[in-house]
Coordinates of C-alpha atoms in Angstrom, one line a residue:
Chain P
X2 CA -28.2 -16.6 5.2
X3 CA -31.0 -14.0 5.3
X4 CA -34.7 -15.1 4.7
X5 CA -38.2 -13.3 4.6
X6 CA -36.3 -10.0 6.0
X7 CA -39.4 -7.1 5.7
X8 CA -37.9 -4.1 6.7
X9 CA -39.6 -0.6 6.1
X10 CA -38.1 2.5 6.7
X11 CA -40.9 5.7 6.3
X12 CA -40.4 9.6 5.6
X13 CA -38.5 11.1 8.6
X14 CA -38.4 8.1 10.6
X15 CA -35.8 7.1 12.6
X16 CA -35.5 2.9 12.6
X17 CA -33.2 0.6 14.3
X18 CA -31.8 -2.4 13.4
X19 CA -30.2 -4.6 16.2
X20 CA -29.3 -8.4 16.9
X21 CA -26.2 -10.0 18.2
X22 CA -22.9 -9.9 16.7
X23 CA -22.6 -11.7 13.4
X24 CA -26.3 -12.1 12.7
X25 CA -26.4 -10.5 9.6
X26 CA -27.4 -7.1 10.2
X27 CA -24.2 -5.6 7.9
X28 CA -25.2 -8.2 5.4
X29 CA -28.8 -7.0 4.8
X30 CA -27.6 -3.5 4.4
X31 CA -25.2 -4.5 1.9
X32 CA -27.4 -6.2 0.1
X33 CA -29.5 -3.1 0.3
X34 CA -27.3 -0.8 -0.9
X35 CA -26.0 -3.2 -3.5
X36 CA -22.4 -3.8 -2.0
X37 CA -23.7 -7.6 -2.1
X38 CA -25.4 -9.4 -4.5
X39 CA -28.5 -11.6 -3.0
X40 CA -28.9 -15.0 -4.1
X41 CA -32.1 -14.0 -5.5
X42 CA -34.4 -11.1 -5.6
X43 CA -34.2 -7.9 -6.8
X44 CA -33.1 -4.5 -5.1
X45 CA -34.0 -1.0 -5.4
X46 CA -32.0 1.8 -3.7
X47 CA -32.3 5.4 -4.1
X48 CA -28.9 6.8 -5.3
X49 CA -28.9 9.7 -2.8
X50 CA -28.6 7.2 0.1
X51 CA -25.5 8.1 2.5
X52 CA -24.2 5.4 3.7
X53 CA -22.0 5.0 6.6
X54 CA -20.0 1.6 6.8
X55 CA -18.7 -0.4 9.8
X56 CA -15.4 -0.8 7.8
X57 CA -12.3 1.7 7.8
X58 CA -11.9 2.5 4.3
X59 CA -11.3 5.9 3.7
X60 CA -7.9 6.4 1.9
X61 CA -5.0 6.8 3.9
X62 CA -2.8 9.0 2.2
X63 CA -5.3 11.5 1.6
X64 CA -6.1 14.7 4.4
X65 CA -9.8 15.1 5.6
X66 CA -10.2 18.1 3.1
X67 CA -9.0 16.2 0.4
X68 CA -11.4 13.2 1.1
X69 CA -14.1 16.0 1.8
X70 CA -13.3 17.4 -1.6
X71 CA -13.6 14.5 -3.7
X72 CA -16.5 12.8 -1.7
X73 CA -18.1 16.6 -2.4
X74 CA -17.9 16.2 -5.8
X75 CA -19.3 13.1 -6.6
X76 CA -23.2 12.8 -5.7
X77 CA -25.1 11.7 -9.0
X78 CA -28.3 13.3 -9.5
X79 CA -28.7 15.3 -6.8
X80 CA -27.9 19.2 -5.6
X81 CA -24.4 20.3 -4.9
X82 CA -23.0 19.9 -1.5
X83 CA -24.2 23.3 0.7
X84 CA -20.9 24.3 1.6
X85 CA -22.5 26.1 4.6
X86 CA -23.8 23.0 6.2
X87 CA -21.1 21.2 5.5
X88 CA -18.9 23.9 7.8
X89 CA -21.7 23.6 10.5
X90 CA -21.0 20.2 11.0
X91 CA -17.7 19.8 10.7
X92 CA -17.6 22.4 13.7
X93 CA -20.4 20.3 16.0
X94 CA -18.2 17.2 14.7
X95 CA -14.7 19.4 16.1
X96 CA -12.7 18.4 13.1
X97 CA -12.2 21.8 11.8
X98 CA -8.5 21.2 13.2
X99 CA -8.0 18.2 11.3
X100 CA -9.0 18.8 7.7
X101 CA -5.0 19.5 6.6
X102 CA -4.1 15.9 9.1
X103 CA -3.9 12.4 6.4
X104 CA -6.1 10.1 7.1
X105 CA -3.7 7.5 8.2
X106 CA -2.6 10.4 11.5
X107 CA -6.5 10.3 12.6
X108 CA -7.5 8.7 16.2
X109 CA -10.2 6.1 15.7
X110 CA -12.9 8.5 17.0
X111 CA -12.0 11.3 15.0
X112 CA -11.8 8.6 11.8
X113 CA -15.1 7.8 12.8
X114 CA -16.5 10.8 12.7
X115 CA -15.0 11.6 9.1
X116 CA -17.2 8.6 8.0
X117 CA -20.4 9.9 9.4
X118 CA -19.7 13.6 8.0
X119 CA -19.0 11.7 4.6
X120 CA -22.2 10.0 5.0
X121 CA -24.5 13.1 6.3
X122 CA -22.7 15.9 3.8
X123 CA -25.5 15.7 1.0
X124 CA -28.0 15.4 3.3
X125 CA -29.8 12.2 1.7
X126 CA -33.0 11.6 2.2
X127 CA -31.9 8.2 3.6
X128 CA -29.2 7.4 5.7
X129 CA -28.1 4.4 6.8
X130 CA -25.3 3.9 9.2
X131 CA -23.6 1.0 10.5
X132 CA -22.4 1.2 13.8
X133 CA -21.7 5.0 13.4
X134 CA -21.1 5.9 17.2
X135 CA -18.4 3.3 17.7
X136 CA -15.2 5.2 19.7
X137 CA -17.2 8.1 20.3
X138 CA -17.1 10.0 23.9
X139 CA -20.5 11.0 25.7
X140 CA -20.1 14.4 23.9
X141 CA -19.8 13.2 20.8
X142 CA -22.9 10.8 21.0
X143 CA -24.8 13.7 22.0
X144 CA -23.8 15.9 19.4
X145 CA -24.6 12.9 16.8
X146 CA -28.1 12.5 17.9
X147 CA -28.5 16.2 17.9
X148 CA -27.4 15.7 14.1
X149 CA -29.7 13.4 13.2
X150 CA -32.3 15.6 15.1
X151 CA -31.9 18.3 12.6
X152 CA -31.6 16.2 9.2
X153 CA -35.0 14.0 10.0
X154 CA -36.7 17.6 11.1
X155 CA -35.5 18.5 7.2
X156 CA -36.5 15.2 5.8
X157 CA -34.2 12.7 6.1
X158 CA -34.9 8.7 7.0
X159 CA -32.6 7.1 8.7
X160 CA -31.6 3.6 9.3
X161 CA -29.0 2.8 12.3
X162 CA -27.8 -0.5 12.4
X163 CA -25.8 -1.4 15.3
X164 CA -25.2 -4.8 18.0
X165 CA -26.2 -2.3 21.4
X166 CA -28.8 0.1 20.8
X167 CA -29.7 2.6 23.5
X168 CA -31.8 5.5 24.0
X169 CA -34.3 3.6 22.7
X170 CA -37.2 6.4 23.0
X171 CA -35.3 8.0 20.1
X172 CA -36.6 5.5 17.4
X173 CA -40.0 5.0 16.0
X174 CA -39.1 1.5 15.6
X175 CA -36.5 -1.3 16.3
X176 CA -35.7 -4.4 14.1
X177 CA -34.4 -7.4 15.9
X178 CA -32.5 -9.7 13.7
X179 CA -31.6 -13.7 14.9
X180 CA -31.2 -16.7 12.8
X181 CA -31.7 -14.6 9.5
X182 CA -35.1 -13.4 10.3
X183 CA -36.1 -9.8 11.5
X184 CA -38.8 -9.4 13.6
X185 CA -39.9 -5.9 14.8
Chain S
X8 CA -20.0 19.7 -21.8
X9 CA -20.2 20.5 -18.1
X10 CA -20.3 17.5 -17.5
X11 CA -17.0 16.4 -19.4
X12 CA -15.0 19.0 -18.3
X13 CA -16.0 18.1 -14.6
X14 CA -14.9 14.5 -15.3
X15 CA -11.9 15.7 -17.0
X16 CA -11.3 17.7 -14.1
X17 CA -11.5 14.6 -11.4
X18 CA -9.5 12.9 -13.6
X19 CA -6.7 15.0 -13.0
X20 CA -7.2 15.5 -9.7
X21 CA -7.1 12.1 -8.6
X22 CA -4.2 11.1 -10.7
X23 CA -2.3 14.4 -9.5
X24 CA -3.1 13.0 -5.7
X25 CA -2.1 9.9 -6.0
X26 CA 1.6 11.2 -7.5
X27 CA 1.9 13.9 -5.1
X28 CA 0.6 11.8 -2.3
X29 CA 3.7 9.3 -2.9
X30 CA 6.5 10.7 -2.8
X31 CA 8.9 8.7 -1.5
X32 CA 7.9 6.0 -3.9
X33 CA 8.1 8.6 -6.7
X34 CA 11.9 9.0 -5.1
X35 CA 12.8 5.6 -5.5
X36 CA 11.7 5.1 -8.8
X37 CA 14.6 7.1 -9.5
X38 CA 17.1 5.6 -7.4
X39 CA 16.8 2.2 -7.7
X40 CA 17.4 1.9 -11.5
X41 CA 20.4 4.3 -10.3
X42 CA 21.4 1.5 -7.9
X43 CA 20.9 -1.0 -10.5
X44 CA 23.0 0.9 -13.3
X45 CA 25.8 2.3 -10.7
X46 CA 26.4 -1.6 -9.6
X47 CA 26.6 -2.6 -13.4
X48 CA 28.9 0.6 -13.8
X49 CA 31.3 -0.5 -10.8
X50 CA 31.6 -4.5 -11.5
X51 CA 31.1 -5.3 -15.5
X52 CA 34.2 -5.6 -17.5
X53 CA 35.0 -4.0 -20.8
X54 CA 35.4 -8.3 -22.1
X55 CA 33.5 -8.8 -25.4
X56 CA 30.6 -11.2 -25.5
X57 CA 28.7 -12.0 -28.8
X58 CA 24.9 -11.6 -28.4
X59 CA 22.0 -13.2 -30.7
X60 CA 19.2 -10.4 -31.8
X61 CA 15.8 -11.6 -32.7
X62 CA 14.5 -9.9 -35.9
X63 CA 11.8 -12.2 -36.8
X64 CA 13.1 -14.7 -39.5
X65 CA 16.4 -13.8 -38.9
X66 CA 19.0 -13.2 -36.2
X67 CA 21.5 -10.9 -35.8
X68 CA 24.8 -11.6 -34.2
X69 CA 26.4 -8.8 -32.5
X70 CA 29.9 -8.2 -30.3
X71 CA 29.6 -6.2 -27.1
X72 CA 31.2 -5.9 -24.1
X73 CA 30.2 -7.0 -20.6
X74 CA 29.4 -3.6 -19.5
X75 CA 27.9 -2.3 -22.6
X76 CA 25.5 -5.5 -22.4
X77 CA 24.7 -5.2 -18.8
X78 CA 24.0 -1.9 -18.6
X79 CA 21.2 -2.1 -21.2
X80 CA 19.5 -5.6 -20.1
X81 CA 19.9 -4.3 -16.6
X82 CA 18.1 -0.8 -17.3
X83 CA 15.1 -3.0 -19.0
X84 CA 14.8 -5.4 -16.3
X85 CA 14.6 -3.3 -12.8
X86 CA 11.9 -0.9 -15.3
X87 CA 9.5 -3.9 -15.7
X88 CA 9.5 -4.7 -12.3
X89 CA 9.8 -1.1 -10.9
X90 CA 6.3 -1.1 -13.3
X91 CA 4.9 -3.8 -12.0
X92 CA 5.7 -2.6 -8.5
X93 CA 3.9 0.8 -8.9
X94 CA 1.2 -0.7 -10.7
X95 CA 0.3 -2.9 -8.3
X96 CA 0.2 0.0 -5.1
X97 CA -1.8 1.5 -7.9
X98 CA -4.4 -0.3 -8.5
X99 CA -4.5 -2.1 -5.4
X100 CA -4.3 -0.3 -2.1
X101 CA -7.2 1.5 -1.2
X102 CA -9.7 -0.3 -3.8
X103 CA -12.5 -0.3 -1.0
X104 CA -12.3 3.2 -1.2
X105 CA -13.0 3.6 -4.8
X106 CA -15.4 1.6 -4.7
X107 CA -17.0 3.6 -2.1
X108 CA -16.3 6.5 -3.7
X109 CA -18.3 4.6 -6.9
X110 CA -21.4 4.1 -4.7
X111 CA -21.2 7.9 -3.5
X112 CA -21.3 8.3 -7.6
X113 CA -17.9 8.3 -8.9
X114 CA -18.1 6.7 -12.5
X115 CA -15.7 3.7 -12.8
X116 CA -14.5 4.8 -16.1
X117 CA -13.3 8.3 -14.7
X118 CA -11.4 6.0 -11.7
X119 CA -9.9 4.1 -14.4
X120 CA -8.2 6.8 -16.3
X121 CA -7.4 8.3 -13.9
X122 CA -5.5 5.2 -12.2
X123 CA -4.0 4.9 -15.9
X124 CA -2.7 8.4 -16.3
X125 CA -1.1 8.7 -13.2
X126 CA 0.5 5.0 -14.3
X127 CA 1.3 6.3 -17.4
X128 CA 2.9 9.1 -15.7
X129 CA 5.4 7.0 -13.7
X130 CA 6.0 4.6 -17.1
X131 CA 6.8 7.6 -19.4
X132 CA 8.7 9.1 -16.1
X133 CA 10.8 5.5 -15.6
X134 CA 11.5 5.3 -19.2
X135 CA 12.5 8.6 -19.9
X136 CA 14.9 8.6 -16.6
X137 CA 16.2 5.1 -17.6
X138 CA 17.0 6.1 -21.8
X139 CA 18.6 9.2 -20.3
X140 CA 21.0 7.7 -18.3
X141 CA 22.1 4.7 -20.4
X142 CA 22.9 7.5 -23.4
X143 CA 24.8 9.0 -20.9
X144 CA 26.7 6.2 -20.1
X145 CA 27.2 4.1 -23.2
X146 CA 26.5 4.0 -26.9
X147 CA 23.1 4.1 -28.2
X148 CA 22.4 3.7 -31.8
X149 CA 18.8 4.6 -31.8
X150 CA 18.1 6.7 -28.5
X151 CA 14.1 7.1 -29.6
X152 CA 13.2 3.4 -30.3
X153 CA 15.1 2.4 -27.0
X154 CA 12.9 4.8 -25.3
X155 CA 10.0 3.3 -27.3
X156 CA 11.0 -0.2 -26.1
X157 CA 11.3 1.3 -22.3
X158 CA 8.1 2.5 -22.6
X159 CA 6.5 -0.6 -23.8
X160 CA 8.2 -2.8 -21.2
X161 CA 6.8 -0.6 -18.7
X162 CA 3.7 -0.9 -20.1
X163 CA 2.9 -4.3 -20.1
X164 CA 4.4 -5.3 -16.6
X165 CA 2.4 -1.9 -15.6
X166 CA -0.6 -3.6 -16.6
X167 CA 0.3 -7.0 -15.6
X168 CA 1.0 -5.5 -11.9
X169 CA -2.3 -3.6 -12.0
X170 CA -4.2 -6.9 -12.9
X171 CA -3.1 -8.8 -10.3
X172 CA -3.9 -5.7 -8.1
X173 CA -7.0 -5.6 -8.9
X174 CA -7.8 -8.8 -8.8
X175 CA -6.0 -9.8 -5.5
X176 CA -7.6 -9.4 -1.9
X177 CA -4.7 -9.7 -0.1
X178 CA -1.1 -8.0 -0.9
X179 CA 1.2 -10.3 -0.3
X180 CA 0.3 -13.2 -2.9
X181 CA 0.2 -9.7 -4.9
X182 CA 3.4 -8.9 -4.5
X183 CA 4.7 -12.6 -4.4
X184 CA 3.1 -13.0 -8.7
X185 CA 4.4 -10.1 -9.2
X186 CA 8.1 -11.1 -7.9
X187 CA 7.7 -14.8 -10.0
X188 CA 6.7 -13.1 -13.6
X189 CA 9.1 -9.8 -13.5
X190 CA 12.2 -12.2 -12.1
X191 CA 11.7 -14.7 -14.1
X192 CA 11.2 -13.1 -17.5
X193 CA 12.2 -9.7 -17.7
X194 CA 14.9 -10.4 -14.9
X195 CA 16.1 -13.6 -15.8
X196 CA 15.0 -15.4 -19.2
X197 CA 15.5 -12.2 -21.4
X198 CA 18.8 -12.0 -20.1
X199 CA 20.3 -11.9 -24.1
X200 CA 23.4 -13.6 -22.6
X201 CA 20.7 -16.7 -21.2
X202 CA 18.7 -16.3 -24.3
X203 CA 21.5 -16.6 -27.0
X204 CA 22.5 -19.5 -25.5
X205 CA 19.1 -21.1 -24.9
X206 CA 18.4 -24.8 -25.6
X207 CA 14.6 -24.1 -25.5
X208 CA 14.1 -20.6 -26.5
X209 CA 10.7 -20.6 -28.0
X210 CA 9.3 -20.7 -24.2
X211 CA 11.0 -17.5 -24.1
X212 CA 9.5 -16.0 -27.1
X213 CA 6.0 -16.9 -25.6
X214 CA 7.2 -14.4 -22.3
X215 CA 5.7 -10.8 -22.5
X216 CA 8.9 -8.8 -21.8
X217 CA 10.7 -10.9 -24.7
X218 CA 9.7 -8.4 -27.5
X219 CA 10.2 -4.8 -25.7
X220 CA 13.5 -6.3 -24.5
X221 CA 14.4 -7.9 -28.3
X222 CA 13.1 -4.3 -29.3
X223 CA 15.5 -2.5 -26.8
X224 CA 18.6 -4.3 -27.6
X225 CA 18.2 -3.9 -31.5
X226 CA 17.6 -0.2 -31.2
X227 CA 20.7 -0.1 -28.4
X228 CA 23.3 -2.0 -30.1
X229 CA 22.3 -2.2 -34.3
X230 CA 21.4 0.6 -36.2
X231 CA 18.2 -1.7 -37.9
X232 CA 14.4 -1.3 -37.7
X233 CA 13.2 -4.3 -35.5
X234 CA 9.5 -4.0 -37.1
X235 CA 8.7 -7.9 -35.1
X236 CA 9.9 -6.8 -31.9
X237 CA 7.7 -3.4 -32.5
X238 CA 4.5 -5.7 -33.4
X239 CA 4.8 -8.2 -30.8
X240 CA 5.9 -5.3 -27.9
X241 CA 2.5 -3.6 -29.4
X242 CA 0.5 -6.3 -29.2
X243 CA 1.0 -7.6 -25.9
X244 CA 0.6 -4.1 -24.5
X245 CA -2.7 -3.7 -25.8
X246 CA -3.5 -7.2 -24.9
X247 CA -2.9 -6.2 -21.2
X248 CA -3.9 -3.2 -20.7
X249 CA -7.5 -4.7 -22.4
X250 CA -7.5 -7.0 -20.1
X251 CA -6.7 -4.8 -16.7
X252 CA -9.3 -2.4 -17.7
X253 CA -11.9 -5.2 -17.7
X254 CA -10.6 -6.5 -14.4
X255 CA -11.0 -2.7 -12.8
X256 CA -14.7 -2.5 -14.9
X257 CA -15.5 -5.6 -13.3
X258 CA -14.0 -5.0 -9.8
X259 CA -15.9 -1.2 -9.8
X260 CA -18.9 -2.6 -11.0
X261 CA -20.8 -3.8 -8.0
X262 CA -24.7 -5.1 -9.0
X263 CA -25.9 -1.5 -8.0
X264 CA -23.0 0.9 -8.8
X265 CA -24.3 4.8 -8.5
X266 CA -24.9 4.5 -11.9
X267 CA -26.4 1.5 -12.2
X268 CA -28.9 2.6 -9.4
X269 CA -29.5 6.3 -10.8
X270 CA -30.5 4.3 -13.7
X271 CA -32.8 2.4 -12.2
X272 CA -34.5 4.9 -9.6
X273 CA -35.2 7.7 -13.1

């Protein structure tokens, strides 16, 4: 049950959403981004938002450039995917190797990392990603934050929602949720 | 126009993928009706049974033998479950991803054709396979309107697989309705051995694969126009496939699809 949640999220900011497992973190963002339907209220999201879920569900008979392919093709109302940027990070991501490997083949960091590219590829001027760093190494959380480094210095918001946050220096502000209730 | 041929193009492509990405399943699509037909082939006899036809206000009594009988009821059964089957994989694994794929700005209504043309594919595919080999293998007096009643058998336990794919969470309740309807009806009821000899056969009217297969066996074994097989077959298969594109319009649909939220941000 979420109640009186105010949570703001301003030009090129980077925010953070914590609280202990099962609090309800997942569930605000869903209602956010529409996934859920609140009780009552009303939502607005921007339809560029990329979204980066805590659930597996990218399709497991596909390969990474199949999935990359389709996902490419998809955003409503906004530019074309830059194909250019798209290659930059799936080389600071190292999954150049694995764009002919199915889904279903992929290591749980490597899937992982498929989801945030999927997220980041359009560059959205919002992101918001759920526990995105979960099975990566040291390298790869370095490499993530350098990503984010570059999109908010281009624009980009971003929301990361996650049960341990550290490095906190790196946000301009935290949101603790308990009981239903954020508090900042 | 762009914007038509792009969704005609991700139409194909996604219906294309989901064939070529299954293709073992494609495989035995082919083989088990084989299975089916070869184990008819090996034990039927060439004994003559009479068989009652449903026309409508009449009925037609015909003489055939075992084999002749078997191979034909058998052919229609193993397709409506076979559709069923694929239907269900279909429309059911993978759905979160869709439905990702709908926030990210995939239009439901390109999803669903493209769902249904790579399900129509496999129907027409079963069908055709399934008319081929039974004109092989025994007497067919009207080889198109058996395909026709192929085609509409595959149809509506297409659709009724894809419904309960859609609308299940889990698989295995899934694939346990799916089992219950196909075996029971197509598989079991419709047998025109159980049905000529049925005490209660109005239940069995009310079944959906009771026209297709009524359609099936009066274009195999009579050379007669079964227009109330034809209507019935027809109208269930519209009636489903209405009702499992509302279930995928409804399932793809969340309160703020990509659309509904590029509708509302402009």
């Amino acid at each position: 049950m979420l109640d009186g949640c105010d949570l703001s999220v301003g030009p090129r900011q980077v925010v953070g959403l914590t609280g202990e497992n099962g609090c309800g973190k997942s569930t605000l963002v869903k209602c956010l981004l529409g996934f859920l339907r609140p009780s009552a209220g009303q939502v607005e999201c921007d339809p560029r938002t990329g979204y980066c879920p805590q659930e597996n569900y990218l399709h497991r008979s596909y390969t990474v450039a199949e999935h990359l392919d389709l996902i490419g093709s998809l955003r409503r109302g906004g530019e074309a995917l830059d194909v250019g940027y798209l290659r930059q990070c799936l080389s600071a991501l190292k999954l150049e190797r694995y764009l002919t490997y199915p889904i279903r083949k992929l290591s749980g960091g490597t899937y992982q990392k498929v989801k945030l590219l999927t997220a980041i590829a359009h560059r959205p001027p919002l992101l918001v990603l759920d526990e995105p760093t979960d099975g990566f190494d040291w390298t790869m959380y370095l490499v993530f934050w350098d990503l984010m480094a570059e999109l908010v210095g281009q624009g980009t918001s971003v929301l990361l929602i996650s049960h341990l946050l550290h490095d906190r220096h790196r946000f301009d502000r935290i949101y603790e949720m308990s009981e239903g209730k954020l508090h900042a | 126009m762009r914007e038509f041929g792009r969704s005609g193009w991700l139409i194909f492509r996604l219906s294309a993928l989901e064939l070529w990405r299954n293709p073992l399943g494609l495989l035995l699509l082919v083989v088990i009706p084989a299975v089916f037909i070869g184990m008819t082939l090996w034990t039927a006899s060439e004994q003559s049974i009479p068989l009652k036809i449903f026309f409508g206000a009449e009925t037609a009594q015909v003489l055939l033998t075992q084999k002749q009988l078997g191979l034909v009821f058998v052919s229609a059964a193993v397709s409506g479950f076979l559709a069923a089957y694929s239907a269900l994989i279909l429309f059911h694994n993978d759905f979160g991803y869709f439905r990702f794929c709908a926030f990210m700005g995939l239009n439901p209504t390109v999803f669903t054709t493209a769902r249904f043309a790579a399900f129509l594919g496999v129907t027409v595919l079963l069908a055709a396979l399934t008319t081929l080999a039974l004109g092989r293998l025994t007497r067919l007096e009207q080889p198109l309107s058996v395909f026709g009643g192929f085609l509409l058998i595959t149809v509506i336990y297409g659709a009724y697989g894809g419904i309960v794919g859609v609308l299940s969470r889990s698989f295995m309740p899934a694939l346990l309705l799916i089992i219950l309807l196909a075996n029971l009806d197509a598989g079991w009821l419709q047998n025109p051995l159980y049905y000529s000899a049925a005490q209660e056969s109005q239940i069995i009217r009310c079944l959906p694969a009771f026209y297709p297969s009524q359609l099936v066996f009066s274009a195999a074994f009579t050379g007669r126009h079964n227009a109330t097989a034809l209507g019935g077959s027809l109208a269930w298969g519209v009636a489903t496939i209405a009702v499992l594109i509302l279930a995928v319009q409804l399932r793809m649909r969340g309160p703020l699809s990509a659309d509904a939220r590029f509708d509302q941000w402009n």
